[in-house]
XYZ file of N, CA and C in Angstrom:
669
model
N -26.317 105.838 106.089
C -27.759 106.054 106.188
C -28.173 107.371 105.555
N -27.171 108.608 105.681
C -27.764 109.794 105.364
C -27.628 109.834 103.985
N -26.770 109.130 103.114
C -27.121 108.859 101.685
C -27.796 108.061 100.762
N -28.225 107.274 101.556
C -29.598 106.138 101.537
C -31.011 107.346 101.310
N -30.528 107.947 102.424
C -31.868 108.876 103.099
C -32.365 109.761 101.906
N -30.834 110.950 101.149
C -30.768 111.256 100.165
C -31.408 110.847 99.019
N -30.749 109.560 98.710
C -31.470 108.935 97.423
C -33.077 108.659 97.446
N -33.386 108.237 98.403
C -34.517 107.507 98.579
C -35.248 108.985 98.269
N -35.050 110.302 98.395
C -35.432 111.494 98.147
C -35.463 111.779 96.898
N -34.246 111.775 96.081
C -34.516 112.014 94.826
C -35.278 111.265 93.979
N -34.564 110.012 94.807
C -36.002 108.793 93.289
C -36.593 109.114 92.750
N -37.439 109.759 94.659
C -38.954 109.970 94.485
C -39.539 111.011 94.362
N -38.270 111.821 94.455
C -38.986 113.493 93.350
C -38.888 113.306 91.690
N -37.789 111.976 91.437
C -37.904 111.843 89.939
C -39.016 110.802 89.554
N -39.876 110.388 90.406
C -40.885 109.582 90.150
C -42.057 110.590 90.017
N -42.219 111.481 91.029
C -42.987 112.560 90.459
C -42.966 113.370 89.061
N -41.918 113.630 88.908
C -41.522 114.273 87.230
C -42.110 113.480 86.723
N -41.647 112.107 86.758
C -41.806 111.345 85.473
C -43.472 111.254 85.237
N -44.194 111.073 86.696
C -45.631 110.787 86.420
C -45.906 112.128 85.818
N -45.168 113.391 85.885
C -45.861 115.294 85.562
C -45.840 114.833 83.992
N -44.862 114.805 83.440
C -44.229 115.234 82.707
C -44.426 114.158 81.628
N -44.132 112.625 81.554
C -43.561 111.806 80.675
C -44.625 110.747 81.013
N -45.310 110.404 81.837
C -47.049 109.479 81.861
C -48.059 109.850 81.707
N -47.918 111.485 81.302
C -49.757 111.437 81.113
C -50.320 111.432 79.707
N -50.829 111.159 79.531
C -51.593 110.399 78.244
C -51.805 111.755 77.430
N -50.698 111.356 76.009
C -51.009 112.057 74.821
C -51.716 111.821 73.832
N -52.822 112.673 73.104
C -53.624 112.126 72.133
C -53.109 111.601 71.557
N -53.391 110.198 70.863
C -52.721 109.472 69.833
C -53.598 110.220 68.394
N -52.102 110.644 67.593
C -52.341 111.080 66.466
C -52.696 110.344 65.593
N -53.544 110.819 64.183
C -53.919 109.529 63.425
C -54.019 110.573 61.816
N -54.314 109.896 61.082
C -54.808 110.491 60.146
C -56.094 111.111 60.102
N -56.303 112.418 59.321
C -57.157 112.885 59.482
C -58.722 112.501 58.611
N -59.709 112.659 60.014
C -60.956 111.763 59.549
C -61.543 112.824 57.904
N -61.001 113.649 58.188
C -61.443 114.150 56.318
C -60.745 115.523 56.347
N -60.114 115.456 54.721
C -59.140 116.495 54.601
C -59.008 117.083 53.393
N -58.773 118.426 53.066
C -58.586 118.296 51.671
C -57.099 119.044 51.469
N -56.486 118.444 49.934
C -55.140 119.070 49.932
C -54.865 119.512 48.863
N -54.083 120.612 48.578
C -53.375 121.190 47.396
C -52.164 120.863 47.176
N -51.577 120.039 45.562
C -50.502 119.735 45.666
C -49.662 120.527 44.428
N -49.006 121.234 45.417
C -48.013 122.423 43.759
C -47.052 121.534 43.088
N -46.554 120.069 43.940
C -45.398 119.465 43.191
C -46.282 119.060 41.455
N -47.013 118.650 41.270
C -47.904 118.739 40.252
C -47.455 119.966 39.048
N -47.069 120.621 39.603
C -47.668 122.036 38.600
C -46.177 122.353 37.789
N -45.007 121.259 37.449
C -44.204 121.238 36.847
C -44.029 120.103 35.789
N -42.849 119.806 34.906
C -42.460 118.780 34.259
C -43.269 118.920 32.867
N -43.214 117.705 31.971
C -43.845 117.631 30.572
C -45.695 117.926 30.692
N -46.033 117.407 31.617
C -47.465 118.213 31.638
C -48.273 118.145 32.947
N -47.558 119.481 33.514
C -48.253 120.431 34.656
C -49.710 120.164 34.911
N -50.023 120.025 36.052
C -51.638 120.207 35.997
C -51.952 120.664 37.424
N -52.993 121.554 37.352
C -53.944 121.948 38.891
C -54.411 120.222 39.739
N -53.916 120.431 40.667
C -54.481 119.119 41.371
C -54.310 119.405 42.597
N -55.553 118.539 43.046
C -56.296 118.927 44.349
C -56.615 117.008 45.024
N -57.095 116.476 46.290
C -57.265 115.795 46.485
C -58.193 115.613 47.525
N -59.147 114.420 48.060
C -59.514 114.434 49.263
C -59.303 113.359 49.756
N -59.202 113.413 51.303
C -58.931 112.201 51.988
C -59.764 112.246 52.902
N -60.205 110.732 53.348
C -60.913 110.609 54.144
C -60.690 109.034 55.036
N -60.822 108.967 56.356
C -60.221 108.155 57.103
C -61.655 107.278 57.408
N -61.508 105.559 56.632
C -62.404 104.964 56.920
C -62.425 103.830 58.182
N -61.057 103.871 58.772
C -60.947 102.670 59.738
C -59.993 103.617 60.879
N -59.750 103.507 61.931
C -58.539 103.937 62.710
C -57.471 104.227 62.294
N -56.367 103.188 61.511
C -55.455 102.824 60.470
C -55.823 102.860 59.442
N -56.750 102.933 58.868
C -56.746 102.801 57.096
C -57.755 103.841 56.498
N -56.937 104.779 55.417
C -57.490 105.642 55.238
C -57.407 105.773 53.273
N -58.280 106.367 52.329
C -58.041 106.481 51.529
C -58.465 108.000 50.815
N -57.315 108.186 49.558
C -57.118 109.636 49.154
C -57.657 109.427 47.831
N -58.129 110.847 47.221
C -58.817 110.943 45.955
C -57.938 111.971 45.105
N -57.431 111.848 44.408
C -56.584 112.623 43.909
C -56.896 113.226 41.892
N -57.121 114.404 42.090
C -57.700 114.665 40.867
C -56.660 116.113 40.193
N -56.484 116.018 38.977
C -55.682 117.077 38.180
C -56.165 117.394 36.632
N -55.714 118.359 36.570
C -56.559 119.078 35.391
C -54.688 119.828 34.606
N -54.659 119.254 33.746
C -53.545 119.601 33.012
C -53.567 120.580 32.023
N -52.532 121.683 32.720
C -52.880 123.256 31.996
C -51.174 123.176 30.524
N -51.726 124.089 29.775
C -50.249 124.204 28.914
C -49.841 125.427 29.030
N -48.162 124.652 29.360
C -47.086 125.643 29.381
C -45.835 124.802 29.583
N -45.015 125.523 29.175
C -43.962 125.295 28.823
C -42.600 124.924 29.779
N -41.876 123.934 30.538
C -40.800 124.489 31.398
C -39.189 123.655 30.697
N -39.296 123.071 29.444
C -38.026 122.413 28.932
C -38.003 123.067 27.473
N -37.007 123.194 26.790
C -36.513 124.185 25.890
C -37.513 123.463 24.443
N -37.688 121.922 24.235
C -38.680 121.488 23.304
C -40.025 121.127 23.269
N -40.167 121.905 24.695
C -42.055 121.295 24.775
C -42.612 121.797 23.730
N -42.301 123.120 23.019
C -42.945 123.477 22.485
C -42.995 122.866 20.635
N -42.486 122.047 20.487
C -41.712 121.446 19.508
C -43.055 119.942 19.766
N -42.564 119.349 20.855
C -42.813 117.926 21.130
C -44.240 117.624 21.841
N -44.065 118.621 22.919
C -45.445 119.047 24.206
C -46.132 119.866 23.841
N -46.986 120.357 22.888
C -47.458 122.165 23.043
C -49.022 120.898 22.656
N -49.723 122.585 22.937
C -51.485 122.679 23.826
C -51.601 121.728 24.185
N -51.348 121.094 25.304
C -51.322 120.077 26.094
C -53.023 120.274 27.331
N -53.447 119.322 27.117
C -55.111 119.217 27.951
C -54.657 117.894 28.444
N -55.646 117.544 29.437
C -56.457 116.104 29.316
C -56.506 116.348 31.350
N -56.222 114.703 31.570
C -56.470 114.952 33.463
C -54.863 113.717 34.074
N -55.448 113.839 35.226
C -54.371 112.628 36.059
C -55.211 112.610 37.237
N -55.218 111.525 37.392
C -56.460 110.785 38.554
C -55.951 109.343 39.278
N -55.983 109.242 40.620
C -55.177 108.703 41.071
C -56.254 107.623 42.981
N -55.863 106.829 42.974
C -56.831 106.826 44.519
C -55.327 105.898 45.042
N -55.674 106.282 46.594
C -54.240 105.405 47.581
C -55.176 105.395 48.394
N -54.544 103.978 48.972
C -55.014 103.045 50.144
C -54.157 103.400 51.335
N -54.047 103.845 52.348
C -53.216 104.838 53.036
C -53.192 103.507 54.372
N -52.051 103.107 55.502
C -51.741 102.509 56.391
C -50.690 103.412 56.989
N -51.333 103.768 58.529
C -49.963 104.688 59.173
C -48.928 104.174 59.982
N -47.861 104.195 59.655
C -46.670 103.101 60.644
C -46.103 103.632 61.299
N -45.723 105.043 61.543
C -44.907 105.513 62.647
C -45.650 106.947 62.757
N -45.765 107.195 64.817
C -46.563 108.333 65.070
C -45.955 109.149 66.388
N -46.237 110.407 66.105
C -45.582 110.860 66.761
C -46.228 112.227 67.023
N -46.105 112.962 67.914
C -46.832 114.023 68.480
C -47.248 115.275 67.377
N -46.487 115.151 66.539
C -47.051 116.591 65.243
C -47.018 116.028 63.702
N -46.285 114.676 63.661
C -46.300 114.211 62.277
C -46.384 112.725 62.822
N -46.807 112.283 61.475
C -47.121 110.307 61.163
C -46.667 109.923 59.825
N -46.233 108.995 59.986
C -45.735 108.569 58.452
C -46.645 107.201 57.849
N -46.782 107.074 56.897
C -47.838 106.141 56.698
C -47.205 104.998 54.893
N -47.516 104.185 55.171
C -47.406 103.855 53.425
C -48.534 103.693 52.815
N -48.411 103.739 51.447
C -49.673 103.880 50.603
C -49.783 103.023 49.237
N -50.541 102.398 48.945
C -50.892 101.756 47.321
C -51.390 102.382 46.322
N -50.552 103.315 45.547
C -51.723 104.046 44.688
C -51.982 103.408 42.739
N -53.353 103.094 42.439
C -53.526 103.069 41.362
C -53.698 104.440 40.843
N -52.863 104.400 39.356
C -53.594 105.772 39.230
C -53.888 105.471 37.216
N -54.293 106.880 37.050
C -54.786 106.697 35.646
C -54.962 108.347 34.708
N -54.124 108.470 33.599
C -53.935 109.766 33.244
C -54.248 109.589 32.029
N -54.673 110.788 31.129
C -55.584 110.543 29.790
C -54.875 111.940 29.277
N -54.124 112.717 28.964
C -53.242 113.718 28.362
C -53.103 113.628 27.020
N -53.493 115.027 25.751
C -53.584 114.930 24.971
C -52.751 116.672 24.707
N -51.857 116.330 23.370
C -50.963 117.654 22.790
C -50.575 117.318 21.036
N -49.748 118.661 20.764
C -49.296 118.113 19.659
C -47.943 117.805 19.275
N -47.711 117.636 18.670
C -45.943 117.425 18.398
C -45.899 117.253 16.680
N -44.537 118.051 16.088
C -44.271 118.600 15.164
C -42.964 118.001 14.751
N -42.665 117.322 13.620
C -41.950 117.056 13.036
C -41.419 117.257 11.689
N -40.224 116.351 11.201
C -40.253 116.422 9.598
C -40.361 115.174 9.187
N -40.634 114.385 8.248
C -41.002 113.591 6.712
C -40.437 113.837 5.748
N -40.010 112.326 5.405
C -39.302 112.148 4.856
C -40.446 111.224 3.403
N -40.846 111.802 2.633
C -41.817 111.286 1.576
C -41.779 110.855 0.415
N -41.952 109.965 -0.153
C -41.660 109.172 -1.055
C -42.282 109.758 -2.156
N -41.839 110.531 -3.700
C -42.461 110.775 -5.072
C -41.721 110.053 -5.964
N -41.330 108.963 -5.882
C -41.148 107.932 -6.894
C -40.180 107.096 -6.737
N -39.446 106.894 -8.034
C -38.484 106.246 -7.957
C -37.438 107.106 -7.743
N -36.429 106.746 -6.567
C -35.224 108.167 -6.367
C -35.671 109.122 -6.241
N -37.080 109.869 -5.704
C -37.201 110.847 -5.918
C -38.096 111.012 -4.263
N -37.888 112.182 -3.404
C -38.272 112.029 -2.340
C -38.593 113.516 -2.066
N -39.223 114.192 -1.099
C -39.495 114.983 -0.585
C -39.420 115.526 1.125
N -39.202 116.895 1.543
C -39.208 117.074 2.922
C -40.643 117.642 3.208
N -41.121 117.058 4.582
C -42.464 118.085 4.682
C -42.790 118.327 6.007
N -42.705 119.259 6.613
C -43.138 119.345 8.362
C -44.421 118.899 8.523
N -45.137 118.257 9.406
C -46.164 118.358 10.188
C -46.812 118.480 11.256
N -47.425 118.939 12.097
C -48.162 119.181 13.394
C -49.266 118.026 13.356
N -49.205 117.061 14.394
C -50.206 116.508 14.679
C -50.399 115.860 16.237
N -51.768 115.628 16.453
C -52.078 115.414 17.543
C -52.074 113.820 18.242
N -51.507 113.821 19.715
C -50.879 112.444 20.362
C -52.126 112.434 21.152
N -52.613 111.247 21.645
C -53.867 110.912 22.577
C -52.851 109.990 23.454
N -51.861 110.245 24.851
C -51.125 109.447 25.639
C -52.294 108.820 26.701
N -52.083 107.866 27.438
C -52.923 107.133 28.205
C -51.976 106.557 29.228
N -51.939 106.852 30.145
C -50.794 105.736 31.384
C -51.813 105.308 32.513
N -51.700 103.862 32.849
C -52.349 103.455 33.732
C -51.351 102.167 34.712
N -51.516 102.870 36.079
C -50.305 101.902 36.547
C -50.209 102.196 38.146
N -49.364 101.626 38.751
C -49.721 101.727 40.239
C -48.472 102.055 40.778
N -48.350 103.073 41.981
C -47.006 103.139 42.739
C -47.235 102.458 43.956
N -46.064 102.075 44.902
C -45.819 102.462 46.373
C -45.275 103.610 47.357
N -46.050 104.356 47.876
C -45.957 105.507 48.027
C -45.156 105.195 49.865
N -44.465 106.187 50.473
C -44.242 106.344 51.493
C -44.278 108.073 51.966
N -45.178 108.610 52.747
C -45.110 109.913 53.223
C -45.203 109.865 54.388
N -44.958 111.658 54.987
C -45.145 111.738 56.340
C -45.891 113.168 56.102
N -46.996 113.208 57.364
C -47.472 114.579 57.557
C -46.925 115.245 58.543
N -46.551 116.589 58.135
C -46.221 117.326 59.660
C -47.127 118.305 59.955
N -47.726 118.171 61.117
C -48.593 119.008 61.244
C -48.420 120.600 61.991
N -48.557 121.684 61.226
C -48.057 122.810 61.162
C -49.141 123.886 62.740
N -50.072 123.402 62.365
C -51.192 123.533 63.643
C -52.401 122.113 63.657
N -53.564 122.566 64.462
C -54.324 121.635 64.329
C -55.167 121.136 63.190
N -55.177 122.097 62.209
C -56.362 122.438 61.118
C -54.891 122.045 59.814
N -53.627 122.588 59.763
C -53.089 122.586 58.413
C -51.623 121.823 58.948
N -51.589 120.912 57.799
C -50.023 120.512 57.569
C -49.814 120.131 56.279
N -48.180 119.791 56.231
C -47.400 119.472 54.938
C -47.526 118.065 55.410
N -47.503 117.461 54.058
C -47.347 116.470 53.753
C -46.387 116.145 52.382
N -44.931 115.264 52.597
C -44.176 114.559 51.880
C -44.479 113.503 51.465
N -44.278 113.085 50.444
C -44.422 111.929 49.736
C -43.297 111.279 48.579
N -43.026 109.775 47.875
C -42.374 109.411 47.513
C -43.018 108.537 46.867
N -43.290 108.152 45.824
C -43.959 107.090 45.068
C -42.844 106.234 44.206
N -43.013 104.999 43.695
C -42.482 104.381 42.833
C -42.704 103.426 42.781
N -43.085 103.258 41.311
C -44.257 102.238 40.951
C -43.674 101.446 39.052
N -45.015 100.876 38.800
C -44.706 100.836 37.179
C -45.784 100.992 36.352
N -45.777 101.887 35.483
C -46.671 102.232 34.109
C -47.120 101.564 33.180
N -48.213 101.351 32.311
C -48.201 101.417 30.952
C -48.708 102.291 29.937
N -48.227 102.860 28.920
C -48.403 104.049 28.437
C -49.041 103.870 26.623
N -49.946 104.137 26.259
C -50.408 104.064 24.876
C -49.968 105.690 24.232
N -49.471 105.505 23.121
C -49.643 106.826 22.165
C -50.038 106.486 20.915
N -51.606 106.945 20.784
C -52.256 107.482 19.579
C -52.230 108.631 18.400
N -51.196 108.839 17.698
C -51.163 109.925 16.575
C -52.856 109.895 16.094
N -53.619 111.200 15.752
C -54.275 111.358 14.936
C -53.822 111.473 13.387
N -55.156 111.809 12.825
C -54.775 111.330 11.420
C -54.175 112.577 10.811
N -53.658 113.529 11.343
C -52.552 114.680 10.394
C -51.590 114.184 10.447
N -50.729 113.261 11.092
C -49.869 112.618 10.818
C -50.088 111.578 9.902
N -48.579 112.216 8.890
C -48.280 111.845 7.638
C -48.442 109.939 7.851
N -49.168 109.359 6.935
C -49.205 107.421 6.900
C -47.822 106.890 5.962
N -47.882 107.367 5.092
C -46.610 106.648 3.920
C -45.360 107.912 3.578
N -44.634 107.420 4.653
C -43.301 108.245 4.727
C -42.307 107.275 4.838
N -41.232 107.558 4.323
C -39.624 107.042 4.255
C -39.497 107.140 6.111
N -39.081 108.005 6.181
C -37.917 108.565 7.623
C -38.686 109.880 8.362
N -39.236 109.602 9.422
C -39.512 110.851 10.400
C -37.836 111.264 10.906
N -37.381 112.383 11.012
C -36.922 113.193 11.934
C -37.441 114.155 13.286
N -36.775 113.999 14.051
C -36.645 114.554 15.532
C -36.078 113.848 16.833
N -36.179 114.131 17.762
C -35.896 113.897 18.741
C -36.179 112.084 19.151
N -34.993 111.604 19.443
C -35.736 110.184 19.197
C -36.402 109.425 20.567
N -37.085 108.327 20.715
C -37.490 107.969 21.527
C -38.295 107.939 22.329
N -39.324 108.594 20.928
C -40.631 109.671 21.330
C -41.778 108.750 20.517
N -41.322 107.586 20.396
C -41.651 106.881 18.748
C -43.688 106.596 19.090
N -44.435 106.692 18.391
C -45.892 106.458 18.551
C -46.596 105.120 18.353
N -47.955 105.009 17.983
C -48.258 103.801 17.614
C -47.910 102.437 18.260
N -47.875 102.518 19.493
C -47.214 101.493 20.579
C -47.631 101.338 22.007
N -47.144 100.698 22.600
C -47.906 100.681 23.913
C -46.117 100.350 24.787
N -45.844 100.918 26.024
C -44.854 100.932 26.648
C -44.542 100.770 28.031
N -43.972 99.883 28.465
C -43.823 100.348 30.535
C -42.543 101.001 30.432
N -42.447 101.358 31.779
C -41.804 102.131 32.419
C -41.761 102.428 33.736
N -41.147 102.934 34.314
C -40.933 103.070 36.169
C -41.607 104.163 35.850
N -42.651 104.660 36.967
C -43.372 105.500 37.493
C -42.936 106.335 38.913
N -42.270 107.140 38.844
C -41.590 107.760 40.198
C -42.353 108.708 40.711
N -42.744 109.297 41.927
C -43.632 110.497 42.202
C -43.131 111.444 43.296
N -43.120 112.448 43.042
C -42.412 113.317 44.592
C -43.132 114.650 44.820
N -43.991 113.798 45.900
C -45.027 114.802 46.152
C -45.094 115.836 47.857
N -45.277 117.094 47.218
C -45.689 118.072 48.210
C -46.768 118.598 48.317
N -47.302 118.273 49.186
C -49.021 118.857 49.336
C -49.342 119.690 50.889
N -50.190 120.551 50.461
C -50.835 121.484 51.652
C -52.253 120.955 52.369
N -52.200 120.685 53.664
C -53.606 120.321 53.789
C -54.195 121.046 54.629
N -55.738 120.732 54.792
C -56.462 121.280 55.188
C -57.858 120.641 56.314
N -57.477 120.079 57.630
C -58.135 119.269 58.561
C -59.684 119.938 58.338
N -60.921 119.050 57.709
C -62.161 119.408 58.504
C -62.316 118.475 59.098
N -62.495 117.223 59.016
C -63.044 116.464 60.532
C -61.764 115.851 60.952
N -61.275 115.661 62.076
C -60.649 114.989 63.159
C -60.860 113.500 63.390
């Protein structure tokens, strides 16, 4: 009986804990009803750009992001300046955001993003030019590429939220592209043989896997 008596004691001091401690109702976290973010993963690779985004939460679960970049020139691989140089144009992007796993300081969510980039530079080669019969010439030129990619990823991130107002947010995209390159007209028309770097080739349209690995800073105004 006196260990009956015992137990029947602790249960019910661990039934108390449990109601202190582990039943009382935690805010359910969600995405934030409007946010804005800075993303530095952006600001590397063949063409860097300032980009910024906003998000805004239109359903409980479903939220969508605006994602905008402004592509600055500079240099971080030994031939940009050869292949990549004065590099302009934008990268613009929107995701359809769904959150699947939540948890007291971070949520992870998946995402659909279309996106769409318009990037313009020059690139410098040699020519190979035809003056007759057997008779040929070398000639460098600088001319200007008009690239275009338009294409969609599947994104998976998580936010962790650092306080109430700011968190990081991870991300992972991978998707597929299609890419146009337009030479302007300083590039040479009736040539034998371009030289350089190969696989850079113009005048074409191309897919490709679209991968994304994103780090962004945010910034909670509405809840």
């Amino acid at each position: 009986m006196r260990k009956i008596f015992f137990l029947s004691i602790f249960l019910a001091f661990c039934s108390v804990l449990k109601g202190q401690y582990f039943e009382e109702e935690q805010p359910e976290i969600a995405l934030p009803g409007l946010s804005v973010k800075l993303i530095p993963s952006t600001m590397i690779w063949h063409f860097p750009a300032y980009s910024a985004s906003v998000q805004h939460r239109l359903l409980k679960d479903f939220s969508m992001e605006y994602k905008f970049g402004v592509v600055f020139d500079t240099y971080y691989f030994s031939e940009d300046d050869i292949y990549y140089a004065n590099k302009d144009g934008f990268k613009s992007s929107v995701m359809f955001q769904i959150p699947v796993f939540k948890r007291e300081n971070h949520l992870s969510y998946f995402g659909v993003e279309p996106f769409y980039n318009s990037v313009n530079f020059d690139r410098t080669r040699i020519f190979e030019i035809s003056c007759g019969f057997n008779c040929s010439y070398f000639t460098e030129a600088t001319y200007g590429i008009d690239r275009k990619d338009a294409g969609a990823r599947i994104n998976y991130g998580t936010l962790y939220y650092i306080s109430k107002v700011v968190f990081v947010e991870l991300s992972f995209g991978l998707g597929a592209q299609v890419s146009t390159f337009i030479p302007d007209d300083r590039k040479p028309v009736d040539f034998m043989f371009e030289y350089g770097k190969s696989g850079l080739s113009e005048n074409e349209r191309r897919s490709a896997i679209s991968a994304d690995l994103g780090l962004k800073l945010g910034f909670v105004i509405l809840k």
